[in-house]
Structure formats: structure tokens, C-alpha cells
PDB file of C-alpha atoms in Angstrom:
ATOM      1  CA  UNK B 279      97.281-140.831   9.075  1.00  0.00           C
ATOM      2  CA  UNK B 280     100.533-141.707  10.709  1.00  0.00           C
ATOM      3  CA  UNK B 281     100.205-144.768  13.177  1.00  0.00           C
ATOM      4  CA  UNK B 282     102.658-143.361  15.400  1.00  0.00           C
ATOM      5  CA  UNK B 283     100.399-140.110  16.061  1.00  0.00           C
ATOM      6  CA  UNK B 284      97.213-140.811  18.547  1.00  0.00           C
ATOM      7  CA  UNK B 285      94.008-139.256  17.785  1.00  0.00           C
ATOM      8  CA  UNK B 286      93.209-136.200  19.058  1.00  0.00           C
ATOM      9  CA  UNK B 287      89.929-133.761  19.244  1.00  0.00           C
ATOM     10  CA  UNK B 288      90.032-129.991  18.605  1.00  0.00           C
ATOM     11  CA  UNK B 289      86.784-128.282  20.079  1.00  0.00           C
ATOM     12  CA  UNK B 290      86.132-124.948  18.950  1.00  0.00           C
ATOM     13  CA  UNK B 291      86.807-123.762  15.145  1.00  0.00           C
ATOM     14  CA  UNK B 292      87.111-120.073  15.281  1.00  0.00           C
ATOM     15  CA  UNK B 293      90.161-119.027  13.166  1.00  0.00           C
ATOM     16  CA  UNK B 294      92.522-120.018  15.679  1.00  0.00           C
ATOM     17  CA  UNK B 295      91.103-123.369  16.599  1.00  0.00           C
ATOM     18  CA  UNK B 296      90.962-123.966  12.601  1.00  0.00           C
ATOM     19  CA  UNK B 297      94.468-123.232  12.469  1.00  0.00           C
ATOM     20  CA  UNK B 298      95.427-125.666  15.225  1.00  0.00           C
ATOM     21  CA  UNK B 299      93.177-128.631  13.530  1.00  0.00           C
ATOM     22  CA  UNK B 300      94.626-127.887  10.299  1.00  0.00           C
ATOM     23  CA  UNK B 301      98.558-128.195  11.403  1.00  0.00           C
ATOM     24  CA  UNK B 302      97.347-131.073  12.971  1.00  0.00           C
ATOM     25  CA  UNK B 303      95.777-132.868   9.972  1.00  0.00           C
ATOM     26  CA  UNK B 304      99.027-131.689   7.996  1.00  0.00           C
ATOM     27  CA  UNK B 305     101.169-133.526  10.486  1.00  0.00           C
ATOM     28  CA  UNK B 306      99.262-136.759  10.010  1.00  0.00           C
ATOM     29  CA  UNK B 307      97.142-136.867  13.152  1.00  0.00           C
ATOM     30  CA  UNK B 308      93.765-138.262  13.138  1.00  0.00           C
ATOM     31  CA  UNK B 309      91.777-135.119  14.123  1.00  0.00           C
ATOM     32  CA  UNK B 310      88.145-135.288  15.229  1.00  0.00           C
ATOM     33  CA  UNK B 311      86.661-131.612  14.971  1.00  0.00           C
ATOM     34  CA  UNK B 312      83.496-129.973  16.713  1.00  0.00           C
ATOM     35  CA  UNK B 313      82.203-126.480  16.532  1.00  0.00           C
ATOM     36  CA  UNK B 314      78.446-125.302  17.931  1.00  0.00           C
ATOM     37  CA  UNK B 315      78.563-123.989  14.073  1.00  0.00           C
ATOM     38  CA  UNK B 316      79.140-127.074  11.772  1.00  0.00           C
ATOM     39  CA  UNK B 317      79.638-125.432   8.530  1.00  0.00           C
ATOM     40  CA  UNK B 318      83.063-123.905   9.899  1.00  0.00           C
ATOM     41  CA  UNK B 319      84.459-127.612   9.991  1.00  0.00           C
ATOM     42  CA  UNK B 320      83.666-128.091   6.232  1.00  0.00           C
ATOM     43  CA  UNK B 321      87.022-126.699   4.968  1.00  0.00           C
ATOM     44  CA  UNK B 322      88.718-129.210   7.714  1.00  0.00           C
ATOM     45  CA  UNK B 323      86.612-132.189   6.559  1.00  0.00           C
ATOM     46  CA  UNK B 324      88.051-131.621   3.081  1.00  0.00           C
ATOM     47  CA  UNK B 325      91.531-132.082   4.541  1.00  0.00           C
ATOM     48  CA  UNK B 326      90.516-135.202   6.320  1.00  0.00           C
ATOM     49  CA  UNK B 327      88.743-134.173   9.611  1.00  0.00           C
ATOM     50  CA  UNK B 328      86.303-136.060  11.141  1.00  0.00           C
ATOM     51  CA  UNK B 329      83.327-133.959  12.113  1.00  0.00           C
ATOM     52  CA  UNK B 330      81.505-135.059  15.494  1.00  0.00           C
ATOM     53  CA  UNK B 331      77.950-134.601  15.800  1.00  0.00           C
ATOM     54  CA  UNK B 332      78.037-133.772  19.705  1.00  0.00           C
ATOM     55  CA  UNK B 333      80.669-132.484  21.932  1.00  0.00           C
ATOM     56  CA  UNK B 334      80.292-136.130  23.605  1.00  0.00           C
ATOM     57  CA  UNK B 335      80.986-137.844  20.371  1.00  0.00           C
ATOM     58  CA  UNK B 336      84.115-135.416  19.763  1.00  0.00           C
ATOM     59  CA  UNK B 337      85.722-136.347  23.696  1.00  0.00           C
ATOM     60  CA  UNK B 338      85.042-139.878  23.074  1.00  0.00           C
ATOM     61  CA  UNK B 339      86.887-139.985  19.903  1.00  0.00           C
ATOM     62  CA  UNK B 340      90.565-139.260  21.437  1.00  0.00           C
ATOM     63  CA  UNK B 341      92.637-139.366  24.533  1.00  0.00           C
ATOM     64  CA  UNK B 342      93.513-135.782  23.825  1.00  0.00           C
ATOM     65  CA  UNK B 343      91.216-133.112  23.687  1.00  0.00           C
ATOM     66  CA  UNK B 344      92.193-129.411  22.790  1.00  0.00           C
ATOM     67  CA  UNK B 345      89.891-126.693  23.408  1.00  0.00           C
ATOM     68  CA  UNK B 346      89.892-123.261  21.868  1.00  0.00           C
ATOM     69  CA  UNK B 347      86.827-121.407  22.606  1.00  0.00           C
ATOM     70  CA  UNK B 348      85.995-117.717  23.235  1.00  0.00           C
ATOM     71  CA  UNK B 349      86.632-117.845  26.957  1.00  0.00           C
ATOM     72  CA  UNK B 350      86.135-119.938  30.017  1.00  0.00           C
ATOM     73  CA  UNK B 351      82.318-119.293  30.109  1.00  0.00           C
ATOM     74  CA  UNK B 352      82.116-120.779  26.571  1.00  0.00           C
ATOM     75  CA  UNK B 353      84.392-123.750  27.720  1.00  0.00           C
ATOM     76  CA  UNK B 354      82.385-124.847  30.806  1.00  0.00           C
ATOM     77  CA  UNK B 355      79.053-124.324  28.197  1.00  0.00           C
ATOM     78  CA  UNK B 356      80.271-126.937  25.905  1.00  0.00           C
ATOM     79  CA  UNK B 357      82.077-129.420  28.142  1.00  0.00           C
ATOM     80  CA  UNK B 358      79.966-129.407  31.463  1.00  0.00           C
ATOM     81  CA  UNK B 359      77.079-130.978  30.280  1.00  0.00           C
ATOM     82  CA  UNK B 360      79.237-134.069  29.031  1.00  0.00           C
ATOM     83  CA  UNK B 361      82.040-133.831  31.550  1.00  0.00           C
ATOM     84  CA  UNK B 362      81.757-137.651  32.835  1.00  0.00           C
ATOM     85  CA  UNK B 363      82.996-138.442  29.458  1.00  0.00           C
ATOM     86  CA  UNK B 364      86.468-136.655  30.233  1.00  0.00           C
ATOM     87  CA  UNK B 365      87.183-139.313  32.456  1.00  0.00           C
ATOM     88  CA  UNK B 366      91.005-140.454  31.870  1.00  0.00           C
ATOM     89  CA  UNK B 367      91.338-137.897  29.104  1.00  0.00           C
ATOM     90  CA  UNK B 368      93.927-135.124  28.846  1.00  0.00           C
ATOM     91  CA  UNK B 369      92.306-131.706  28.140  1.00  0.00           C
ATOM     92  CA  UNK B 370      94.500-129.059  26.916  1.00  0.00           C
ATOM     93  CA  UNK B 371      92.837-125.563  27.402  1.00  0.00           C
ATOM     94  CA  UNK B 372      93.963-122.812  24.871  1.00  0.00           C
ATOM     95  CA  UNK B 373      90.989-120.497  25.404  1.00  0.00           C
ATOM     96  CA  UNK B 374      92.067-117.202  26.824  1.00  0.00           C
ATOM     97  CA  UNK B 375      91.504-116.260  30.350  1.00  0.00           C
ATOM     98  CA  UNK B 376      92.793-115.033  33.873  1.00  0.00           C
ATOM     99  CA  UNK B 377      95.341-117.209  36.171  1.00  0.00           C
ATOM    100  CA  UNK B 378      92.317-117.425  38.267  1.00  0.00           C
ATOM    101  CA  UNK B 379      90.196-118.836  35.817  1.00  0.00           C
ATOM    102  CA  UNK B 380      92.937-121.509  35.219  1.00  0.00           C
ATOM    103  CA  UNK B 381      92.815-122.726  38.565  1.00  0.00           C
ATOM    104  CA  UNK B 382      89.336-123.146  38.672  1.00  0.00           C
ATOM    105  CA  UNK B 383      89.460-124.895  35.278  1.00  0.00           C
ATOM    106  CA  UNK B 384      92.016-127.416  36.601  1.00  0.00           C
ATOM    107  CA  UNK B 385      90.006-128.406  39.605  1.00  0.00           C
ATOM    108  CA  UNK B 386      87.375-128.731  37.746  1.00  0.00           C
ATOM    109  CA  UNK B 387      88.913-131.368  35.350  1.00  0.00           C
ATOM    110  CA  UNK B 388      90.331-133.100  38.376  1.00  0.00           C
ATOM    111  CA  UNK B 389      87.009-133.207  39.849  1.00  0.00           C
ATOM    112  CA  UNK B 390      85.807-135.199  36.338  1.00  0.00           C
ATOM    113  CA  UNK B 391      89.383-137.503  36.604  1.00  0.00           C
ATOM    114  CA  UNK B 392      90.760-135.578  33.507  1.00  0.00           C
ATOM    115  CA  UNK B 393      94.404-134.267  33.395  1.00  0.00           C
ATOM    116  CA  UNK B 394      94.270-130.711  32.705  1.00  0.00           C
ATOM    117  CA  UNK B 395      96.892-128.226  30.993  1.00  0.00           C
ATOM    118  CA  UNK B 396      96.117-124.480  30.349  1.00  0.00           C
ATOM    119  CA  UNK B 397      97.817-122.873  27.652  1.00  0.00           C
ATOM    120  CA  UNK B 398      98.441-119.570  25.895  1.00  0.00           C
ATOM    121  CA  UNK B 399      99.264-119.071  22.070  1.00  0.00           C
ATOM    122  CA  UNK B 400     101.915-116.264  21.395  1.00  0.00           C
ATOM    123  CA  UNK B 401     101.044-115.983  18.062  1.00  0.00           C
ATOM    124  CA  UNK B 402      98.324-115.289  15.290  1.00  0.00           C
ATOM    125  CA  UNK B 403      96.663-117.961  13.364  1.00  0.00           C
ATOM    126  CA  UNK B 404      99.171-117.825  10.553  1.00  0.00           C
ATOM    127  CA  UNK B 405     101.814-118.578  12.661  1.00  0.00           C
ATOM    128  CA  UNK B 406     100.823-121.923  13.962  1.00  0.00           C
ATOM    129  CA  UNK B 407     103.019-124.771  12.964  1.00  0.00           C
ATOM    130  CA  UNK B 408     105.729-122.861  12.964  1.00  0.00           C
ATOM    131  CA  UNK B 409     108.679-124.112  15.351  1.00  0.00           C
ATOM    132  CA  UNK B 410     109.479-120.446  16.077  1.00  0.00           C
ATOM    133  CA  UNK B 411     106.243-120.024  17.688  1.00  0.00           C
ATOM    134  CA  UNK B 412     105.963-120.234  21.283  1.00  0.00           C
ATOM    135  CA  UNK B 413     103.049-122.000  23.035  1.00  0.00           C
ATOM    136  CA  UNK B 414     103.079-121.777  26.747  1.00  0.00           C
ATOM    137  CA  UNK B 415     101.847-124.589  28.856  1.00  0.00           C
ATOM    138  CA  UNK B 416     101.137-124.932  32.629  1.00  0.00           C
ATOM    139  CA  UNK B 417      99.526-127.560  34.848  1.00  0.00           C
ATOM    140  CA  UNK B 418      99.903-131.525  34.792  1.00  0.00           C
ATOM    141  CA  UNK B 419     103.574-132.014  34.079  1.00  0.00           C
ATOM    142  CA  UNK B 420     102.684-135.906  33.375  1.00  0.00           C
ATOM    143  CA  UNK B 421     100.160-134.467  30.627  1.00  0.00           C
ATOM    144  CA  UNK B 422     102.633-132.431  29.064  1.00  0.00           C
ATOM    145  CA  UNK B 423     105.613-134.979  28.692  1.00  0.00           C
ATOM    146  CA  UNK B 424     102.889-137.692  27.534  1.00  0.00           C
ATOM    147  CA  UNK B 425     101.538-135.180  24.676  1.00  0.00           C
ATOM    148  CA  UNK B 426     104.630-133.258  24.035  1.00  0.00           C
ATOM    149  CA  UNK B 427     105.000-134.706  20.186  1.00  0.00           C
ATOM    150  CA  UNK B 428     101.332-133.405  19.389  1.00  0.00           C
ATOM    151  CA  UNK B 429     101.943-130.062  21.112  1.00  0.00           C
ATOM    152  CA  UNK B 430     105.260-129.834  19.418  1.00  0.00           C
ATOM    153  CA  UNK B 431     103.375-129.965  15.982  1.00  0.00           C
ATOM    154  CA  UNK B 432     101.995-126.645  16.625  1.00  0.00           C
ATOM    155  CA  UNK B 433     105.042-124.676  17.678  1.00  0.00           C
ATOM    156  CA  UNK B 434     107.463-124.323  20.549  1.00  0.00           C
ATOM    157  CA  UNK B 435     105.950-125.697  23.525  1.00  0.00           C
ATOM    158  CA  UNK B 436     107.315-124.410  26.635  1.00  0.00           C
ATOM    159  CA  UNK B 437     106.492-125.859  29.946  1.00  0.00           C
ATOM    160  CA  UNK B 438     106.253-123.305  32.626  1.00  0.00           C
ATOM    161  CA  UNK B 439     105.181-125.251  35.647  1.00  0.00           C
ATOM    162  CA  UNK B 440     102.647-127.354  37.616  1.00  0.00           C
ATOM    163  CA  UNK B 441     100.692-123.844  38.744  1.00  0.00           C
ATOM    164  CA  UNK B 442      97.971-123.969  36.080  1.00  0.00           C
ATOM    165  CA  UNK B 443      97.677-120.379  35.896  1.00  0.00           C
ATOM    166  CA  UNK B 444     101.166-119.716  35.227  1.00  0.00           C
ATOM    167  CA  UNK B 445     100.304-119.855  31.215  1.00  0.00           C
ATOM    168  CA  UNK B 446      98.037-117.196  31.586  1.00  0.00           C
ATOM    169  CA  UNK B 447     100.049-114.942  33.536  1.00  0.00           C
ATOM    170  CA  UNK B 448     103.053-115.003  31.374  1.00  0.00           C
ATOM    171  CA  UNK B 449     100.286-114.452  28.539  1.00  0.00           C
ATOM    172  CA  UNK B 450      98.990-111.074  30.150  1.00  0.00           C
ATOM    173  CA  UNK B 451     102.860-110.137  30.934  1.00  0.00           C
ATOM    174  CA  UNK B 452     103.798-110.821  27.467  1.00  0.00           C
ATOM    175  CA  UNK B 453     100.864-108.894  25.831  1.00  0.00           C
ATOM    176  CA  UNK B 454     101.849-106.129  28.107  1.00  0.00           C
ATOM    177  CA  UNK B 455     105.299-105.883  26.633  1.00  0.00           C
ATOM    178  CA  UNK B 456     104.150-106.431  23.282  1.00  0.00           C
ATOM    179  CA  UNK B 457     101.675-103.676  23.462  1.00  0.00           C
ATOM    180  CA  UNK B 458     104.085-101.343  25.027  1.00  0.00           C
ATOM    181  CA  UNK B 459     106.756-102.056  22.707  1.00  0.00           C
ATOM    182  CA  UNK B 460     104.324-101.070  19.525  1.00  0.00           C
ATOM    183  CA  UNK B 461     103.047 -98.212  21.259  1.00  0.00           C
ATOM    184  CA  UNK B 462     106.592 -97.007  21.689  1.00  0.00           C
ATOM    185  CA  UNK B 463     107.491 -97.847  18.281  1.00  0.00           C
ATOM    186  CA  UNK B 464     104.516 -96.101  16.565  1.00  0.00           C
ATOM    187  CA  UNK B 465     105.205 -93.116  18.785  1.00  0.00           C
ATOM    188  CA  UNK B 466     108.670 -92.967  17.443  1.00  0.00           C
ATOM    189  CA  UNK B 467     107.508 -93.329  14.417  1.00  0.00           C
ATOM    190  CA  UNK B 468     104.913 -90.487  14.538  1.00  0.00           C
ATOM    191  CA  UNK B 469     107.918 -88.497  15.718  1.00  0.00           C
ATOM    192  CA  UNK B 470     110.040 -89.031  12.562  1.00  0.00           C
ATOM    193  CA  UNK B 471     107.194 -88.977  10.333  1.00  0.00           C
ATOM    194  CA  UNK B 472     106.672 -85.147  11.303  1.00  0.00           C
ATOM    195  CA  UNK B 473     109.889 -84.713   9.549  1.00  0.00           C
ATOM    196  CA  UNK B 474     108.717 -86.852   6.381  1.00  0.00           C
ATOM    197  CA  UNK B 475     110.837 -90.037   7.577  1.00  0.00           C
ATOM    198  CA  UNK B 476     108.621 -92.945   6.351  1.00  0.00           C
ATOM    199  CA  UNK B 477     107.990 -96.012   8.691  1.00  0.00           C
ATOM    200  CA  UNK B 478     109.823 -98.200   6.399  1.00  0.00           C
ATOM    201  CA  UNK B 479     112.908 -96.324   6.823  1.00  0.00           C
ATOM    202  CA  UNK B 480     112.556 -96.054  10.360  1.00  0.00           C
ATOM    203  CA  UNK B 481     111.804 -99.392  11.546  1.00  0.00           C
ATOM    204  CA  UNK B 482     115.073-101.300  10.616  1.00  0.00           C
ATOM    205  CA  UNK B 483     117.017 -98.939  12.789  1.00  0.00           C
ATOM    206  CA  UNK B 484     114.213 -99.411  15.367  1.00  0.00           C
ATOM    207  CA  UNK B 485     114.582-102.956  15.203  1.00  0.00           C
ATOM    208  CA  UNK B 486     118.319-102.768  15.543  1.00  0.00           C
ATOM    209  CA  UNK B 487     117.840-100.731  18.547  1.00  0.00           C
ATOM    210  CA  UNK B 488     115.486-103.516  20.050  1.00  0.00           C
ATOM    211  CA  UNK B 489     118.189-105.788  19.943  1.00  0.00           C
ATOM    212  CA  UNK B 490     120.338-103.741  22.244  1.00  0.00           C
ATOM    213  CA  UNK B 491     117.331-102.850  24.530  1.00  0.00           C
ATOM    214  CA  UNK B 492     117.196-106.970  24.723  1.00  0.00           C
ATOM    215  CA  UNK B 493     120.570-106.684  26.121  1.00  0.00           C
ATOM    216  CA  UNK B 494     119.745-104.299  28.678  1.00  0.00           C
ATOM    217  CA  UNK B 495     116.853-106.376  29.877  1.00  0.00           C
ATOM    218  CA  UNK B 496     119.498-109.341  30.323  1.00  0.00           C
ATOM    219  CA  UNK B 497     121.579-106.914  32.507  1.00  0.00           C
ATOM    220  CA  UNK B 498     118.554-105.820  34.553  1.00  0.00           C
ATOM    221  CA  UNK B 499     117.008-109.230  35.445  1.00  0.00           C
ATOM    222  CA  UNK B 500     119.889-110.238  38.092  1.00  0.00           C
ATOM    223  CA  UNK B 501     119.314-106.679  39.703  1.00  0.00           C
ATOM    224  CA  UNK B 502     115.568-107.011  39.836  1.00  0.00           C
ATOM    225  CA  UNK B 503     115.957-110.336  41.720  1.00  0.00           C
ATOM    226  CA  UNK B 504     118.567-109.390  44.084  1.00  0.00           C
ATOM    227  CA  UNK B 505     116.736-106.103  44.562  1.00  0.00           C
ATOM    228  CA  UNK B 506     119.704-104.141  43.992  1.00  0.00           C
ATOM    229  CA  UNK B 507     120.269-101.692  41.002  1.00  0.00           C
ATOM    230  CA  UNK B 508     123.953-100.425  40.632  1.00  0.00           C
ATOM    231  CA  UNK B 509     123.759 -97.038  38.314  1.00  0.00           C
ATOM    232  CA  UNK B 510     126.683 -98.472  36.359  1.00  0.00           C
ATOM    233  CA  UNK B 511     125.183 -97.790  32.725  1.00  0.00           C
ATOM    234  CA  UNK B 512     122.477 -94.699  33.203  1.00  0.00           C
ATOM    235  CA  UNK B 513     120.830 -93.367  36.248  1.00  0.00           C
ATOM    236  CA  UNK B 514     117.322 -92.691  36.693  1.00  0.00           C
ATOM    237  CA  UNK B 515     118.503 -89.193  37.411  1.00  0.00           C
ATOM    238  CA  UNK B 516     120.037 -89.378  33.679  1.00  0.00           C
ATOM    239  CA  UNK B 517     117.029 -91.028  32.213  1.00  0.00           C
ATOM    240  CA  UNK B 518     114.663 -88.468  33.695  1.00  0.00           C
ATOM    241  CA  UNK B 519     116.904 -85.521  31.819  1.00  0.00           C
ATOM    242  CA  UNK B 520     117.290 -87.740  28.751  1.00  0.00           C
ATOM    243  CA  UNK B 521     112.905 -88.251  28.433  1.00  0.00           C
ATOM    244  CA  UNK B 522     112.574 -84.449  28.610  1.00  0.00           C
ATOM    245  CA  UNK B 523     114.232 -84.088  25.159  1.00  0.00           C
ATOM    246  CA  UNK B 524     111.698 -86.706  23.720  1.00  0.00           C
ATOM    247  CA  UNK B 525     108.925 -84.746  25.306  1.00  0.00           C
ATOM    248  CA  UNK B 526     110.230 -81.743  23.973  1.00  0.00           C
ATOM    249  CA  UNK B 527     110.762 -82.868  20.728  1.00  0.00           C
ATOM    250  CA  UNK B 528     107.352 -84.424  20.122  1.00  0.00           C
ATOM    251  CA  UNK B 529     105.308 -81.496  21.647  1.00  0.00           C
ATOM    252  CA  UNK B 530     106.990 -79.122  19.109  1.00  0.00           C
ATOM    253  CA  UNK B 531     105.783 -81.431  16.367  1.00  0.00           C
ATOM    254  CA  UNK B 532     102.404 -81.866  17.782  1.00  0.00           C
ATOM    255  CA  UNK B 533     102.803 -85.719  18.734  1.00  0.00           C
ATOM    256  CA  UNK B 534     100.552 -86.830  21.687  1.00  0.00           C
ATOM    257  CA  UNK B 535     103.098 -87.235  24.516  1.00  0.00           C
ATOM    258  CA  UNK B 536     100.498 -89.193  26.791  1.00  0.00           C
ATOM    259  CA  UNK B 537     102.995 -92.381  26.499  1.00  0.00           C
ATOM    260  CA  UNK B 538     106.457 -90.581  27.687  1.00  0.00           C
ATOM    261  CA  UNK B 539     104.554 -88.452  30.035  1.00  0.00           C
ATOM    262  CA  UNK B 540     103.640 -91.578  31.755  1.00  0.00           C
ATOM    263  CA  UNK B 541     107.295 -92.883  31.641  1.00  0.00           C
ATOM    264  CA  UNK B 542     108.346 -89.638  33.105  1.00  0.00           C
ATOM    265  CA  UNK B 543     106.053 -89.803  35.945  1.00  0.00           C
ATOM    266  CA  UNK B 544     107.422 -93.235  36.869  1.00  0.00           C
ATOM    267  CA  UNK B 545     110.833 -92.232  36.639  1.00  0.00           C
ATOM    268  CA  UNK B 546     109.996 -89.363  39.158  1.00  0.00           C
ATOM    269  CA  UNK B 547     108.211 -91.220  41.380  1.00  0.00           C
ATOM    270  CA  UNK B 548     111.157 -93.921  41.561  1.00  0.00           C
ATOM    271  CA  UNK B 549     113.662 -90.942  42.017  1.00  0.00           C
ATOM    272  CA  UNK B 550     111.230 -89.639  44.695  1.00  0.00           C
ATOM    273  CA  UNK B 551     111.632 -93.108  46.246  1.00  0.00           C
ATOM    274  CA  UNK B 552     115.593 -92.592  46.575  1.00  0.00           C
ATOM    275  CA  UNK B 553     116.511 -94.116  43.589  1.00  0.00           C
ATOM    276  CA  UNK B 554     117.882 -91.305  41.511  1.00  0.00           C
ATOM    277  CA  UNK B 555     121.068 -92.821  41.365  1.00  0.00           C
ATOM    278  CA  UNK B 556     120.178 -96.317  40.623  1.00  0.00           C
ATOM    279  CA  UNK B 557     119.553 -97.847  37.249  1.00  0.00           C
ATOM    280  CA  UNK B 558     116.329 -97.829  35.238  1.00  0.00           C
ATOM    281  CA  UNK B 559     115.596-101.379  36.813  1.00  0.00           C
ATOM    282  CA  UNK B 560     114.825 -99.828  39.908  1.00  0.00           C
ATOM    283  CA  UNK B 561     111.316 -98.410  38.365  1.00  0.00           C
ATOM    284  CA  UNK B 562     110.274-101.922  39.383  1.00  0.00           C
ATOM    285  CA  UNK B 563     109.782-100.801  42.931  1.00  0.00           C
ATOM    286  CA  UNK B 564     107.150 -98.265  42.321  1.00  0.00           C
ATOM    287  CA  UNK B 565     105.290-100.684  40.125  1.00  0.00           C
ATOM    288  CA  UNK B 566     105.315-103.142  42.652  1.00  0.00           C
ATOM    289  CA  UNK B 567     104.456-100.897  45.308  1.00  0.00           C
ATOM    290  CA  UNK B 568     102.513 -97.824  43.670  1.00  0.00           C
ATOM    291  CA  UNK B 569     100.408 -96.886  47.089  1.00  0.00           C
ATOM    292  CA  UNK B 570     104.030 -96.330  48.807  1.00  0.00           C
ATOM    293  CA  UNK B 571     105.270 -93.684  46.872  1.00  0.00           C
ATOM    294  CA  UNK B 572     102.299 -91.504  46.752  1.00  0.00           C
TER     295      UNK B 572
END
């Protein structure tokens, strides 16, 4: 272990928690681990981790506590009985939950004199340790800066602000983007697949197209912030006519059209709200105020 890398503790050794602990060990951190089922720690002990017998012992071992358990209920189940031992520690919670739960956890940590960071892991276990992977954090800025070197071991640490709910909020928004994108890709893959085009042939072209789409997002972001949507590139009216071609092609090939029909509905509601000659970014108006256009 390296003298310039302070001790830390990982609580929760599911597939993600184990990946976190393994990376810390690889980076030379003195790592204590605890899990309700101690057998999950054996591989990490073989890598040099210290296995704590109890949560209290795990917390006492380190100034930095990383929790990665199933949910907030599990977090409190482990830490509530030993909360007094968190005094003066930094608790980084990488368990999944809502912004509201993050606010409650931050208040709970403060009540026990601990600094709190809420986090969201934007990768799967194999990606932990890659500097290309994002780890989102919100909460105590002092704690983030003090523990940044350790957090950088896991991936690119992005601090979103003092509001502890921001990491969870970004997490939900980004997962929605991921699912929408992947489902759109799968719909397109099914469509071209109906003509015997393989997914591996279609996907490089789809990825190239997504690069162009990223440029659209960059163009539309200032429009969204300003609340003005000049239809210089393509209007909602044009988009509605174009999506009809997709729906017709998919229907003719027996492909499920629930996704494009949903998108068309959003466009038509946007047009009805007076944005037919505006850019696609104006769809945000009906997403923000769904009751106003019904």
C-alpha cells in the first residue's frame, strides 16, 4: 500500500461494490471491506483487503466510507445501528435511489456529524477504474475536494453541486436517455433487419448518425434555455411528415410501432400548442407542461 493513499472502507460487496474495492486495492489503497455475507469478500481478501467483522469495525478503520448497497433502506439497515461511529467521517453513498432519498440521507449524515456525498455510477462493473467512465457526485464540496484523489481511482469524478439530490437526478435523466437511444437503435435494427440487414452492418452507420445527433443537442440546448426555438434546420411540421415515413415502413414490415407513434404524438401535441414552425427542441414545452396541451 502507498503511504500517500489514506485508508478507506467499502461497505457492500455485490458485483459493483466488489469492483470498487478491487480497483482501490489495485491503486494501492489500504482497503477495509464489509458485507453481510462475508464469503463475498474472500476474493478481495486474497487481493489484500482487510475484512471487518462488523459495520462498526469497518467504519472505525477508515476516514472515508464508500457504501454501495441495494438501496437506501439497506443503507440505513447497515449504518443506523452504528451511526455514532460516523462522526468526523466522509460517507460517499453510491447506492441507487431518488433525489428525495439523497436529501434525507444527507440530513441523516449531518445529524451524525458526518460529511455526505451522494453518487451515481455511470458504468457497469467492468468499467470501474476507467478514466473514461463518469462517476457523478453531489453534496459536500469540502468532502469531494478532500477525497477527490481516491474518487479519481474509480473513474472521472464529476461534481454537480452542493444539492445532494443532483447526482440521482442526473442519473435518472441519463438512464432515460440511454433507454430511449437503445430502444430507438433496436427499432431501427429491427426495421433494416426485415430486409436481411444484420445488426453488425447497420450499427456502425447508426453510431455515425448519433455523432450528428449529438451536434443537434448542442444546437438545441441554448434554445431550450432561452425558451425560443427558431426552426432554421427542420420544423415540427417537417418532422411530423417525416416520421410518417418511418411508421409506414415499419408497419409494412410487421415491426412494432409503439415508439414512433409515441414520438409522433408528442410532435402533434407540440404543433397543437403553436410550435409547428419551431425546431424540434420545442417539444420540451409539452414535456414540461403535459396538462396544458390536453
